[in-house]
PDB file of C-alpha atoms in Angstrom:
ATOM      1  CA  MET J   1      -1.031 -20.015  -9.735  1.00  0.00           C
ATOM      2  CA  LYS J   2      -4.129 -21.983  -8.664  1.00  0.00           C
ATOM      3  CA  LEU J   3      -6.800 -20.143  -6.722  1.00  0.00           C
ATOM      4  CA  ARG J   4      -8.283 -21.488  -3.497  1.00  0.00           C
ATOM      5  CA  TYR J   5     -11.904 -20.777  -2.643  1.00  0.00           C
ATOM      6  CA  SER J   6     -13.807 -20.715   0.618  1.00  0.00           C
ATOM      7  CA  PHE J   7     -17.200 -19.391   1.667  1.00  0.00           C
ATOM      8  CA  GLY J   8     -17.756 -17.135   4.653  1.00  0.00           C
ATOM      9  CA  GLY J   9     -21.370 -17.680   5.565  1.00  0.00           C
ATOM     10  CA  ASP J  10     -23.991 -17.333   2.825  1.00  0.00           C
ATOM     11  CA  GLU J  11     -22.868 -13.973   1.424  1.00  0.00           C
ATOM     12  CA  HIS J  12     -19.082 -14.029   1.045  1.00  0.00           C
ATOM     13  CA  LEU J  13     -16.690 -15.872  -1.243  1.00  0.00           C
ATOM     14  CA  PHE J  14     -13.031 -15.600  -0.257  1.00  0.00           C
ATOM     15  CA  VAL J  15     -10.450 -16.279  -2.966  1.00  0.00           C
ATOM     16  CA  GLU J  16      -6.778 -16.819  -2.128  1.00  0.00           C
ATOM     17  CA  CYS J  17      -4.260 -16.487  -4.951  1.00  0.00           C
ATOM     18  CA  SER J  18      -1.228 -17.490  -2.891  1.00  0.00           C
ATOM     19  CA  GLU J  19      -0.211 -18.183   0.700  1.00  0.00           C
ATOM     20  CA  GLU J  20       2.819 -15.929   0.220  1.00  0.00           C
ATOM     21  CA  MET J  21       2.825 -12.310  -0.876  1.00  0.00           C
ATOM     22  CA  SER J  22       4.489 -11.517  -4.205  1.00  0.00           C
ATOM     23  CA  LEU J  23       3.936  -9.142  -7.093  1.00  0.00           C
ATOM     24  CA  GLU J  24       2.772 -12.102  -9.174  1.00  0.00           C
ATOM     25  CA  ALA J  25       0.142 -13.044  -6.581  1.00  0.00           C
ATOM     26  CA  PHE J  26      -1.016  -9.438  -6.283  1.00  0.00           C
ATOM     27  CA  PHE J  27      -1.301  -9.021 -10.051  1.00  0.00           C
ATOM     28  CA  HIS J  28      -3.365 -12.202 -10.273  1.00  0.00           C
ATOM     29  CA  SER J  29      -5.619 -10.958  -7.461  1.00  0.00           C
ATOM     30  CA  LEU J  30      -6.020  -7.501  -9.024  1.00  0.00           C
ATOM     31  CA  SER J  31      -6.705  -8.920 -12.480  1.00  0.00           C
ATOM     32  CA  MET J  32      -9.336 -11.297 -11.122  1.00  0.00           C
ATOM     33  CA  THR J  33     -10.917  -8.497  -9.094  1.00  0.00           C
ATOM     34  CA  ASN J  34     -11.170  -6.282 -12.168  1.00  0.00           C
ATOM     35  CA  ARG J  35     -12.579  -9.100 -14.295  1.00  0.00           C
ATOM     36  CA  VAL J  36     -15.231  -9.965 -11.713  1.00  0.00           C
ATOM     37  CA  ARG J  37     -16.193  -6.293 -11.511  1.00  0.00           C
ATOM     38  CA  ASP J  38     -16.311  -5.927 -15.302  1.00  0.00           C
ATOM     39  CA  ALA J  39     -18.453  -9.071 -15.615  1.00  0.00           C
ATOM     40  CA  LYS J  40     -21.237  -7.314 -13.689  1.00  0.00           C
ATOM     41  CA  ILE J  41     -22.456 -10.614 -12.227  1.00  0.00           C
ATOM     42  CA  ARG J  42     -26.031 -10.232 -11.070  1.00  0.00           C
ATOM     43  CA  GLY J  43     -26.159 -10.415  -7.276  1.00  0.00           C
ATOM     44  CA  VAL J  44     -22.596  -9.250  -6.583  1.00  0.00           C
ATOM     45  CA  THR J  45     -22.738  -6.287  -4.213  1.00  0.00           C
ATOM     46  CA  GLU J  46     -19.089  -5.683  -3.295  1.00  0.00           C
ATOM     47  CA  ILE J  47     -15.580  -6.774  -4.317  1.00  0.00           C
ATOM     48  CA  CYS J  48     -12.648  -6.228  -1.975  1.00  0.00           C
ATOM     49  CA  PRO J  49      -9.057  -6.874  -3.170  1.00  0.00           C
ATOM     50  CA  ALA J  50      -6.486  -7.569  -0.437  1.00  0.00           C
ATOM     51  CA  ASN J  51      -2.834  -8.157  -1.341  1.00  0.00           C
ATOM     52  CA  ALA J  52      -2.715 -11.786  -2.598  1.00  0.00           C
ATOM     53  CA  SER J  53      -6.440 -12.455  -2.203  1.00  0.00           C
ATOM     54  CA  PHE J  54      -9.879 -10.931  -2.647  1.00  0.00           C
ATOM     55  CA  GLN J  55     -13.385 -11.259  -1.281  1.00  0.00           C
ATOM     56  CA  ILE J  56     -16.729 -11.066  -3.046  1.00  0.00           C
ATOM     57  CA  LYS J  57     -19.939 -10.180  -1.258  1.00  0.00           C
ATOM     58  CA  PHE J  58     -23.112 -11.343  -2.991  1.00  0.00           C
ATOM     59  CA  ASP J  59     -26.827 -11.706  -2.402  1.00  0.00           C
ATOM     60  CA  PRO J  60     -27.668 -15.443  -2.146  1.00  0.00           C
ATOM     61  CA  ASP J  61     -31.312 -14.664  -2.913  1.00  0.00           C
ATOM     62  CA  ILE J  62     -30.199 -13.487  -6.355  1.00  0.00           C
ATOM     63  CA  ILE J  63     -27.304 -15.857  -7.098  1.00  0.00           C
ATOM     64  CA  HIS J  64     -26.788 -19.217  -5.402  1.00  0.00           C
ATOM     65  CA  PRO J  65     -23.328 -19.713  -3.818  1.00  0.00           C
ATOM     66  CA  ASP J  66     -22.620 -22.658  -6.143  1.00  0.00           C
ATOM     67  CA  ASP J  67     -23.421 -20.502  -9.170  1.00  0.00           C
ATOM     68  CA  MET J  68     -21.282 -17.687  -7.763  1.00  0.00           C
ATOM     69  CA  LEU J  69     -18.357 -20.091  -7.524  1.00  0.00           C
ATOM     70  CA  LYS J  70     -18.879 -21.307 -11.105  1.00  0.00           C
ATOM     71  CA  GLU J  71     -18.892 -17.716 -12.381  1.00  0.00           C
ATOM     72  CA  VAL J  72     -15.571 -16.947 -10.690  1.00  0.00           C
ATOM     73  CA  GLN J  73     -13.990 -20.208 -11.841  1.00  0.00           C
ATOM     74  CA  ALA J  74     -14.929 -19.375 -15.433  1.00  0.00           C
ATOM     75  CA  ILE J  75     -13.339 -15.968 -15.047  1.00  0.00           C
ATOM     76  CA  GLU J  76     -10.215 -17.662 -13.654  1.00  0.00           C
ATOM     77  CA  LEU J  77      -9.850 -19.732 -16.828  1.00  0.00           C
ATOM     78  CA  ALA J  78     -10.029 -16.592 -18.978  1.00  0.00           C
ATOM     79  CA  ASP J  79      -7.594 -14.743 -16.729  1.00  0.00           C
ATOM     80  CA  GLN J  80      -4.928 -17.439 -17.097  1.00  0.00           C
ATOM     81  CA  LYS J  81      -4.531 -16.448 -20.753  1.00  0.00           C
ATOM     82  CA  SER J  82      -4.070 -12.726 -20.075  1.00  0.00           C
ATOM     83  CA  GLU J  83      -0.833 -10.736 -19.874  1.00  0.00           C
ATOM     84  CA  PRO J  84       0.084  -9.162 -16.499  1.00  0.00           C
ATOM     85  CA  VAL J  85      -0.259  -5.553 -17.631  1.00  0.00           C
ATOM     86  CA  ILE J  86      -2.204  -2.799 -15.863  1.00  0.00           C
ATOM     87  CA  LYS J  87      -3.037   0.808 -16.633  1.00  0.00           C
ATOM     88  CA  THR J  88      -2.236   2.743 -13.487  1.00  0.00           C
ATOM     89  CA  ARG J  89      -0.513   5.863 -12.204  1.00  0.00           C
ATOM     90  CA  ILE J  90       2.764   6.689 -10.470  1.00  0.00           C
ATOM     91  CA  ILE J  91       2.575   9.201  -7.626  1.00  0.00           C
ATOM     92  CA  GLU J  92       5.239  11.091  -5.703  1.00  0.00           C
ATOM     93  CA  ILE J  93       4.605  11.210  -1.940  1.00  0.00           C
ATOM     94  CA  PRO J  94       6.720  13.628   0.149  1.00  0.00           C
ATOM     95  CA  VAL J  95       7.946  12.179   3.457  1.00  0.00           C
ATOM     96  CA  TYR J  96       9.556  13.998   6.360  1.00  0.00           C
ATOM     97  CA  TYR J  97      11.573  11.120   7.826  1.00  0.00           C
ATOM     98  CA  ASN J  98      12.524  11.129  11.521  1.00  0.00           C
ATOM     99  CA  ASP J  99      10.069  13.956  12.184  1.00  0.00           C
ATOM    100  CA  PRO J 100       9.413  15.318  15.710  1.00  0.00           C
ATOM    101  CA  TRP J 101       5.761  14.146  15.920  1.00  0.00           C
ATOM    102  CA  THR J 102       6.290  10.448  15.281  1.00  0.00           C
ATOM    103  CA  HIS J 103       9.480  10.642  17.360  1.00  0.00           C
ATOM    104  CA  GLU J 104       7.574  12.027  20.343  1.00  0.00           C
ATOM    105  CA  THR J 105       4.947   9.318  19.939  1.00  0.00           C
ATOM    106  CA  LEU J 106       7.362   6.416  19.609  1.00  0.00           C
ATOM    107  CA  MET J 107       9.264   7.574  22.698  1.00  0.00           C
ATOM    108  CA  ARG J 108       6.013   7.296  24.709  1.00  0.00           C
ATOM    109  CA  PHE J 109       5.647   3.646  23.752  1.00  0.00           C
ATOM    110  CA  ARG J 110       9.186   2.243  24.018  1.00  0.00           C
ATOM    111  CA  GLU J 111       8.126  -0.436  26.500  1.00  0.00           C
ATOM    112  CA  ARG J 112       6.004  -1.947  23.708  1.00  0.00           C
ATOM    113  CA  HIS J 113       8.912  -2.084  21.268  1.00  0.00           C
ATOM    114  CA  GLN J 114      11.452  -4.827  20.512  1.00  0.00           C
ATOM    115  CA  ASP J 115      14.341  -2.439  21.224  1.00  0.00           C
ATOM    116  CA  PRO J 116      13.377   0.274  23.755  1.00  0.00           C
ATOM    117  CA  GLU J 117      16.848   1.813  23.568  1.00  0.00           C
ATOM    118  CA  SER J 118      16.605   2.755  19.875  1.00  0.00           C
ATOM    119  CA  THR J 119      14.155   4.596  17.638  1.00  0.00           C
ATOM    120  CA  ASP J 120      12.021   2.774  15.082  1.00  0.00           C
ATOM    121  CA  LEU J 121      14.301   3.922  12.249  1.00  0.00           C
ATOM    122  CA  GLU J 122      17.448   2.877  14.117  1.00  0.00           C
ATOM    123  CA  TYR J 123      15.955  -0.551  14.857  1.00  0.00           C
ATOM    124  CA  ALA J 124      14.805  -1.066  11.260  1.00  0.00           C
ATOM    125  CA  ALA J 125      18.186  -0.043   9.881  1.00  0.00           C
ATOM    126  CA  ARG J 126      20.054  -2.380  12.226  1.00  0.00           C
ATOM    127  CA  ILE J 127      18.011  -5.535  11.643  1.00  0.00           C
ATOM    128  CA  ASN J 128      18.146  -4.983   7.870  1.00  0.00           C
ATOM    129  CA  ASP J 129      21.950  -4.629   7.953  1.00  0.00           C
ATOM    130  CA  TYR J 130      22.159  -0.975   6.961  1.00  0.00           C
ATOM    131  CA  LYS J 131      25.139   0.967   8.296  1.00  0.00           C
ATOM    132  CA  SER J 132      23.090   4.033   9.177  1.00  0.00           C
ATOM    133  CA  VAL J 133      19.575   5.452   9.330  1.00  0.00           C
ATOM    134  CA  ALA J 134      20.436   7.579   6.292  1.00  0.00           C
ATOM    135  CA  ASP J 135      21.288   4.456   4.284  1.00  0.00           C
ATOM    136  CA  PHE J 136      18.023   2.861   5.401  1.00  0.00           C
ATOM    137  CA  ILE J 137      16.012   5.932   4.350  1.00  0.00           C
ATOM    138  CA  ASP J 138      17.764   5.803   0.959  1.00  0.00           C
ATOM    139  CA  ALA J 139      16.605   2.188   0.568  1.00  0.00           C
ATOM    140  CA  HIS J 140      13.059   2.905   1.742  1.00  0.00           C
ATOM    141  CA  SER J 141      12.664   5.862  -0.606  1.00  0.00           C
ATOM    142  CA  GLY J 142      14.929   4.665  -3.420  1.00  0.00           C
ATOM    143  CA  ALA J 143      12.683   2.161  -5.201  1.00  0.00           C
ATOM    144  CA  PRO J 144       8.931   2.550  -5.852  1.00  0.00           C
ATOM    145  CA  TRP J 145       6.123   0.736  -4.063  1.00  0.00           C
ATOM    146  CA  ILE J 146       2.861  -0.668  -5.386  1.00  0.00           C
ATOM    147  CA  VAL J 147      -0.409  -0.296  -3.485  1.00  0.00           C
ATOM    148  CA  THR J 148      -1.731  -3.812  -2.916  1.00  0.00           C
ATOM    149  CA  MET J 149      -4.669  -3.035  -0.644  1.00  0.00           C
ATOM    150  CA  VAL J 150      -6.627  -0.044   0.645  1.00  0.00           C
ATOM    151  CA  GLY J 151      -8.548  -0.471   3.860  1.00  0.00           C
ATOM    152  CA  PHE J 152      -8.452  -1.743   7.455  1.00  0.00           C
ATOM    153  CA  VAL J 153      -8.656   1.955   8.328  1.00  0.00           C
ATOM    154  CA  SER J 154     -10.497   4.172   5.837  1.00  0.00           C
ATOM    155  CA  GLY J 155      -8.171   5.131   2.988  1.00  0.00           C
ATOM    156  CA  LEU J 156      -5.066   3.433   4.434  1.00  0.00           C
ATOM    157  CA  PRO J 157      -2.813   1.994   1.697  1.00  0.00           C
ATOM    158  CA  PHE J 158      -0.687  -1.114   2.107  1.00  0.00           C
ATOM    159  CA  MET J 159       2.360  -0.909  -0.175  1.00  0.00           C
ATOM    160  CA  TYR J 160       4.814  -3.581  -1.348  1.00  0.00           C
ATOM    161  CA  GLN J 161       8.263  -2.494  -2.526  1.00  0.00           C
ATOM    162  CA  MET J 162       9.128  -3.198  -6.149  1.00  0.00           C
ATOM    163  CA  VAL J 163      12.562  -4.788  -5.707  1.00  0.00           C
ATOM    164  CA  GLU J 164      13.955  -8.327  -5.713  1.00  0.00           C
ATOM    165  CA  ARG J 165      12.678 -10.351  -2.756  1.00  0.00           C
ATOM    166  CA  GLN J 166      16.120 -10.516  -1.137  1.00  0.00           C
ATOM    167  CA  ARG J 167      16.344  -6.713  -1.150  1.00  0.00           C
ATOM    168  CA  GLN J 168      12.980  -6.109   0.460  1.00  0.00           C
ATOM    169  CA  ILE J 169      12.891  -4.546   3.895  1.00  0.00           C
ATOM    170  CA  GLU J 170      11.514  -6.737   6.694  1.00  0.00           C
ATOM    171  CA  VAL J 171      10.536  -5.185  10.026  1.00  0.00           C
ATOM    172  CA  PRO J 172       8.126  -6.684  12.585  1.00  0.00           C
ATOM    173  CA  LYS J 173       5.326  -4.707  14.146  1.00  0.00           C
ATOM    174  CA  TYR J 174       5.551  -3.489  17.743  1.00  0.00           C
ATOM    175  CA  LEU J 175       5.354  -6.212  20.395  1.00  0.00           C
ATOM    176  CA  ARG J 176       2.129  -4.596  21.634  1.00  0.00           C
ATOM    177  CA  PRO J 177       0.019  -2.021  19.759  1.00  0.00           C
ATOM    178  CA  ARG J 178       0.241   1.683  20.545  1.00  0.00           C
ATOM    179  CA  THR J 179      -2.846   3.627  21.535  1.00  0.00           C
ATOM    180  CA  ASP J 180      -1.698   6.586  19.445  1.00  0.00           C
ATOM    181  CA  THR J 181      -0.240   7.149  15.976  1.00  0.00           C
ATOM    182  CA  PRO J 182      -0.092  10.614  14.356  1.00  0.00           C
ATOM    183  CA  LYS J 183      -2.224  11.162  11.287  1.00  0.00           C
ATOM    184  CA  LEU J 184      -0.294  10.622   8.016  1.00  0.00           C
ATOM    185  CA  THR J 185       2.475   8.602   9.675  1.00  0.00           C
ATOM    186  CA  VAL J 186       4.498   6.513   7.223  1.00  0.00           C
ATOM    187  CA  GLY J 187       4.684   3.121   8.911  1.00  0.00           C
ATOM    188  CA  TYR J 188       6.087  -0.341   8.314  1.00  0.00           C
ATOM    189  CA  GLY J 189       5.186  -3.867   9.368  1.00  0.00           C
ATOM    190  CA  GLY J 190       6.333  -7.182   7.935  1.00  0.00           C
ATOM    191  CA  CYS J 191       6.989  -6.511   4.247  1.00  0.00           C
ATOM    192  CA  PHE J 192       4.463  -3.679   3.917  1.00  0.00           C
ATOM    193  CA  SER J 193       4.742   0.067   4.161  1.00  0.00           C
ATOM    194  CA  CYS J 194       1.614   2.081   4.909  1.00  0.00           C
ATOM    195  CA  ILE J 195       0.364   5.603   5.529  1.00  0.00           C
ATOM    196  CA  TYR J 196      -1.980   6.096   8.481  1.00  0.00           C
ATOM    197  CA  SER J 197      -4.886   8.037   7.014  1.00  0.00           C
ATOM    198  CA  VAL J 198      -6.210   9.102  10.429  1.00  0.00           C
ATOM    199  CA  ARG J 199      -4.858   9.421  13.962  1.00  0.00           C
ATOM    200  CA  GLY J 200      -5.390   6.358  16.120  1.00  0.00           C
ATOM    201  CA  ALA J 201      -3.994   3.119  17.488  1.00  0.00           C
ATOM    202  CA  GLY J 202      -1.368   1.205  15.544  1.00  0.00           C
ATOM    203  CA  GLY J 203       1.457  -1.284  15.626  1.00  0.00           C
ATOM    204  CA  TYR J 204       3.591  -0.536  12.579  1.00  0.00           C
ATOM    205  CA  GLN J 205       7.060   0.963  13.038  1.00  0.00           C
ATOM    206  CA  MET J 206       6.971   4.746  12.507  1.00  0.00           C
ATOM    207  CA  PHE J 207       9.489   6.171  10.037  1.00  0.00           C
ATOM    208  CA  GLY J 208       8.158   9.644   9.248  1.00  0.00           C
ATOM    209  CA  ILE J 209       5.157  11.690   8.218  1.00  0.00           C
ATOM    210  CA  THR J 210       3.744  13.107   5.003  1.00  0.00           C
ATOM    211  CA  PRO J 211       2.121  16.540   4.654  1.00  0.00           C
ATOM    212  CA  MET J 212      -0.215  15.114   2.014  1.00  0.00           C
ATOM    213  CA  PRO J 213      -3.752  14.101   3.129  1.00  0.00           C
ATOM    214  CA  ILE J 214      -4.876  10.782   1.645  1.00  0.00           C
ATOM    215  CA  TYR J 215      -8.404  10.597   3.078  1.00  0.00           C
ATOM    216  CA  ASP J 216     -10.924  13.418   3.358  1.00  0.00           C
ATOM    217  CA  PRO J 217     -14.566  12.572   4.133  1.00  0.00           C
ATOM    218  CA  THR J 218     -15.426  16.279   3.773  1.00  0.00           C
ATOM    219  CA  GLN J 219     -13.903  16.310   0.255  1.00  0.00           C
ATOM    220  CA  THR J 220     -12.557  19.832   0.728  1.00  0.00           C
ATOM    221  CA  THR J 221      -8.910  18.951  -0.077  1.00  0.00           C
ATOM    222  CA  SER J 222      -8.197  20.253  -3.576  1.00  0.00           C
ATOM    223  CA  TYR J 223      -7.258  16.875  -5.105  1.00  0.00           C
ATOM    224  CA  LEU J 224      -9.886  14.875  -3.153  1.00  0.00           C
ATOM    225  CA  LYS J 225     -13.028  16.696  -4.287  1.00  0.00           C
ATOM    226  CA  ASP J 226     -14.167  13.841  -6.527  1.00  0.00           C
ATOM    227  CA  PHE J 227     -13.415  10.944  -4.175  1.00  0.00           C
ATOM    228  CA  MET J 228     -12.613  10.984  -0.473  1.00  0.00           C
ATOM    229  CA  VAL J 229      -9.992   8.187  -0.699  1.00  0.00           C
ATOM    230  CA  PHE J 230      -6.822   8.992  -2.630  1.00  0.00           C
ATOM    231  CA  PHE J 231      -5.241   5.577  -3.219  1.00  0.00           C
ATOM    232  CA  LYS J 232      -6.464   2.553  -5.129  1.00  0.00           C
ATOM    233  CA  PRO J 233      -4.902  -0.891  -5.620  1.00  0.00           C
ATOM    234  CA  GLY J 234      -2.307  -0.842  -8.396  1.00  0.00           C
ATOM    235  CA  ASP J 235      -1.113   2.711  -7.740  1.00  0.00           C
ATOM    236  CA  ILE J 236       2.681   3.022  -7.823  1.00  0.00           C
ATOM    237  CA  VAL J 237       4.213   5.244  -5.133  1.00  0.00           C
ATOM    238  CA  LYS J 238       7.622   6.924  -5.037  1.00  0.00           C
ATOM    239  CA  PHE J 239       8.556   8.417  -1.666  1.00  0.00           C
ATOM    240  CA  LYS J 240      10.490  11.702  -1.727  1.00  0.00           C
ATOM    241  CA  PRO J 241      12.437  12.629   1.426  1.00  0.00           C
ATOM    242  CA  ILE J 242      11.854  16.252   2.477  1.00  0.00           C
ATOM    243  CA  ASP J 243      13.098  18.491   5.301  1.00  0.00           C
ATOM    244  CA  ARG J 244      11.158  20.476   7.897  1.00  0.00           C
ATOM    245  CA  GLU J 245      11.085  23.651   5.817  1.00  0.00           C
ATOM    246  CA  THR J 246       9.588  21.826   2.821  1.00  0.00           C
ATOM    247  CA  TYR J 247       7.169  19.975   5.071  1.00  0.00           C
ATOM    248  CA  ASP J 248       5.854  23.223   6.579  1.00  0.00           C
ATOM    249  CA  ALA J 249       5.534  24.816   3.136  1.00  0.00           C
ATOM    250  CA  GLU J 250       3.593  21.854   1.765  1.00  0.00           C
ATOM    251  CA  VAL J 251       1.265  21.773   4.778  1.00  0.00           C
ATOM    252  CA  LYS J 252       0.432  25.415   4.021  1.00  0.00           C
ATOM    253  CA  ALA J 253      -0.046  24.568   0.332  1.00  0.00           C
ATOM    254  CA  VAL J 254      -2.525  21.848   1.304  1.00  0.00           C
ATOM    255  CA  GLU J 255      -4.373  24.291   3.544  1.00  0.00           C
ATOM    256  CA  ASN J 256      -4.681  26.986   0.873  1.00  0.00           C
ATOM    257  CA  GLY J 257      -5.602  24.513  -1.858  1.00  0.00           C
ATOM    258  CA  THR J 258      -2.485  24.872  -4.031  1.00  0.00           C
ATOM    259  CA  PHE J 259      -0.812  21.541  -3.262  1.00  0.00           C
ATOM    260  CA  ALA J 260      -0.925  19.135  -6.201  1.00  0.00           C
ATOM    261  CA  PRO J 261       0.810  15.754  -5.883  1.00  0.00           C
ATOM    262  CA  PRO J 262       2.866  14.809  -8.961  1.00  0.00           C
ATOM    263  CA  ILE J 263       0.900  12.068 -10.771  1.00  0.00           C
ATOM    264  CA  ARG J 264       1.581  10.445 -14.143  1.00  0.00           C
ATOM    265  CA  GLU J 265      -0.416   7.808 -16.001  1.00  0.00           C
ATOM    266  CA  VAL J 266       1.608   4.670 -16.779  1.00  0.00           C
ATOM    267  CA  SER J 267       1.228   1.178 -18.180  1.00  0.00           C
ATOM    268  CA  PHE J 268       2.925  -1.381 -15.932  1.00  0.00           C
ATOM    269  CA  ASP J 269       4.049  -4.684 -17.459  1.00  0.00           C
ATOM    270  CA  LEU J 270       5.054  -7.247 -14.835  1.00  0.00           C
ATOM    271  CA  ASN J 271       6.944  -9.449 -17.302  1.00  0.00           C
ATOM    272  CA  GLU J 272       9.028  -6.532 -18.552  1.00  0.00           C
ATOM    273  CA  PHE J 273       9.596  -5.405 -14.965  1.00  0.00           C
ATOM    274  CA  ASN J 274      10.955  -8.820 -13.959  1.00  0.00           C
ATOM    275  CA  LYS J 275      13.455  -8.809 -16.832  1.00  0.00           C
ATOM    276  CA  ASP J 276      15.232  -5.695 -15.499  1.00  0.00           C
ATOM    277  CA  ILE J 277      13.830  -4.500 -12.189  1.00  0.00           C
ATOM    278  CA  ASP J 278      16.192  -1.587 -11.585  1.00  0.00           C
ATOM    279  CA  GLY J 279      15.989  -0.466 -15.203  1.00  0.00           C
ATOM    280  CA  TYR J 280      12.196  -0.600 -15.210  1.00  0.00           C
ATOM    281  CA  ASN J 281      12.014   1.355 -11.950  1.00  0.00           C
ATOM    282  CA  ALA J 282      14.333   3.982 -13.439  1.00  0.00           C
ATOM    283  CA  LYS J 283      11.986   4.200 -16.427  1.00  0.00           C
ATOM    284  CA  LEU J 284       9.005   4.734 -14.097  1.00  0.00           C
ATOM    285  CA  GLU J 285      10.866   7.440 -12.195  1.00  0.00           C
ATOM    286  CA  GLY J 286      11.732   9.109 -15.504  1.00  0.00           C
ATOM    287  CA  ILE J 287       8.040   9.188 -16.412  1.00  0.00           C
ATOM    288  CA  LEU J 288       7.232  10.703 -13.016  1.00  0.00           C
ATOM    289  CA  ASN J 289       9.858  13.406 -13.492  1.00  0.00           C
ATOM    290  CA  ASP J 290       9.024  13.981 -17.198  1.00  0.00           C
ATOM    291  CA  HIS J 291      12.420  12.683 -18.332  1.00  0.00           C
TER     292      HIS J 291
END
């Protein structure tokens, strides 16, 4: 997988690992990002991974752009010899699918949707050849997802499902963006799932909502006291469908500081994953559930 480089002005180096999204491209991007960070190159001020690419911001008064490029190319040569293995964590995220808040919102914006006569879940199920919304929810929550980017909106994770390419869900964004999306909406656009960290405009299909805050600039949420953003690239996410009663209980648990998302440390090996995708995912779920 050969990298492509381009400069954005005098301070940014953009590196593309692939024109198409894949787990292999993401792993290459994440590995390169980590290696550049670990190299502590003098003059580098910021590194931003993004799905199958990454961007480096640097001070040209400290390191010349040509020298910056040489440093990254040297790191690329070393990275080609490495195994695609990362130390990460698997996290269970509760989701109240087909909830009343996203439903009310999506009904206000049907004229901006591909199919105004159906809900977002009904549309997604139909175009992905599922017999029912329940079957679609089973597919969306059945296999884990990997966080491939955090950003665009503060703390918002983009997630790519860890299944064979032919089994991945594909759903386009709205024809025109909404001016409103409830906070903590679980959305979908293209091949990516996401969680809206704050309320605001948006264009992804809306499938449900989570009671679990993922961004807290006040750092008062019990599990966000050390860092205001919950997700980081490489995190593995398993969605857990919940009902209204559980949702309400977990909202209260968040408010009183007793909610603790299930998190387990794992080592993820892409080569082993590709040998038996369903088996590897079952192994990850077993680790999450202490099996």
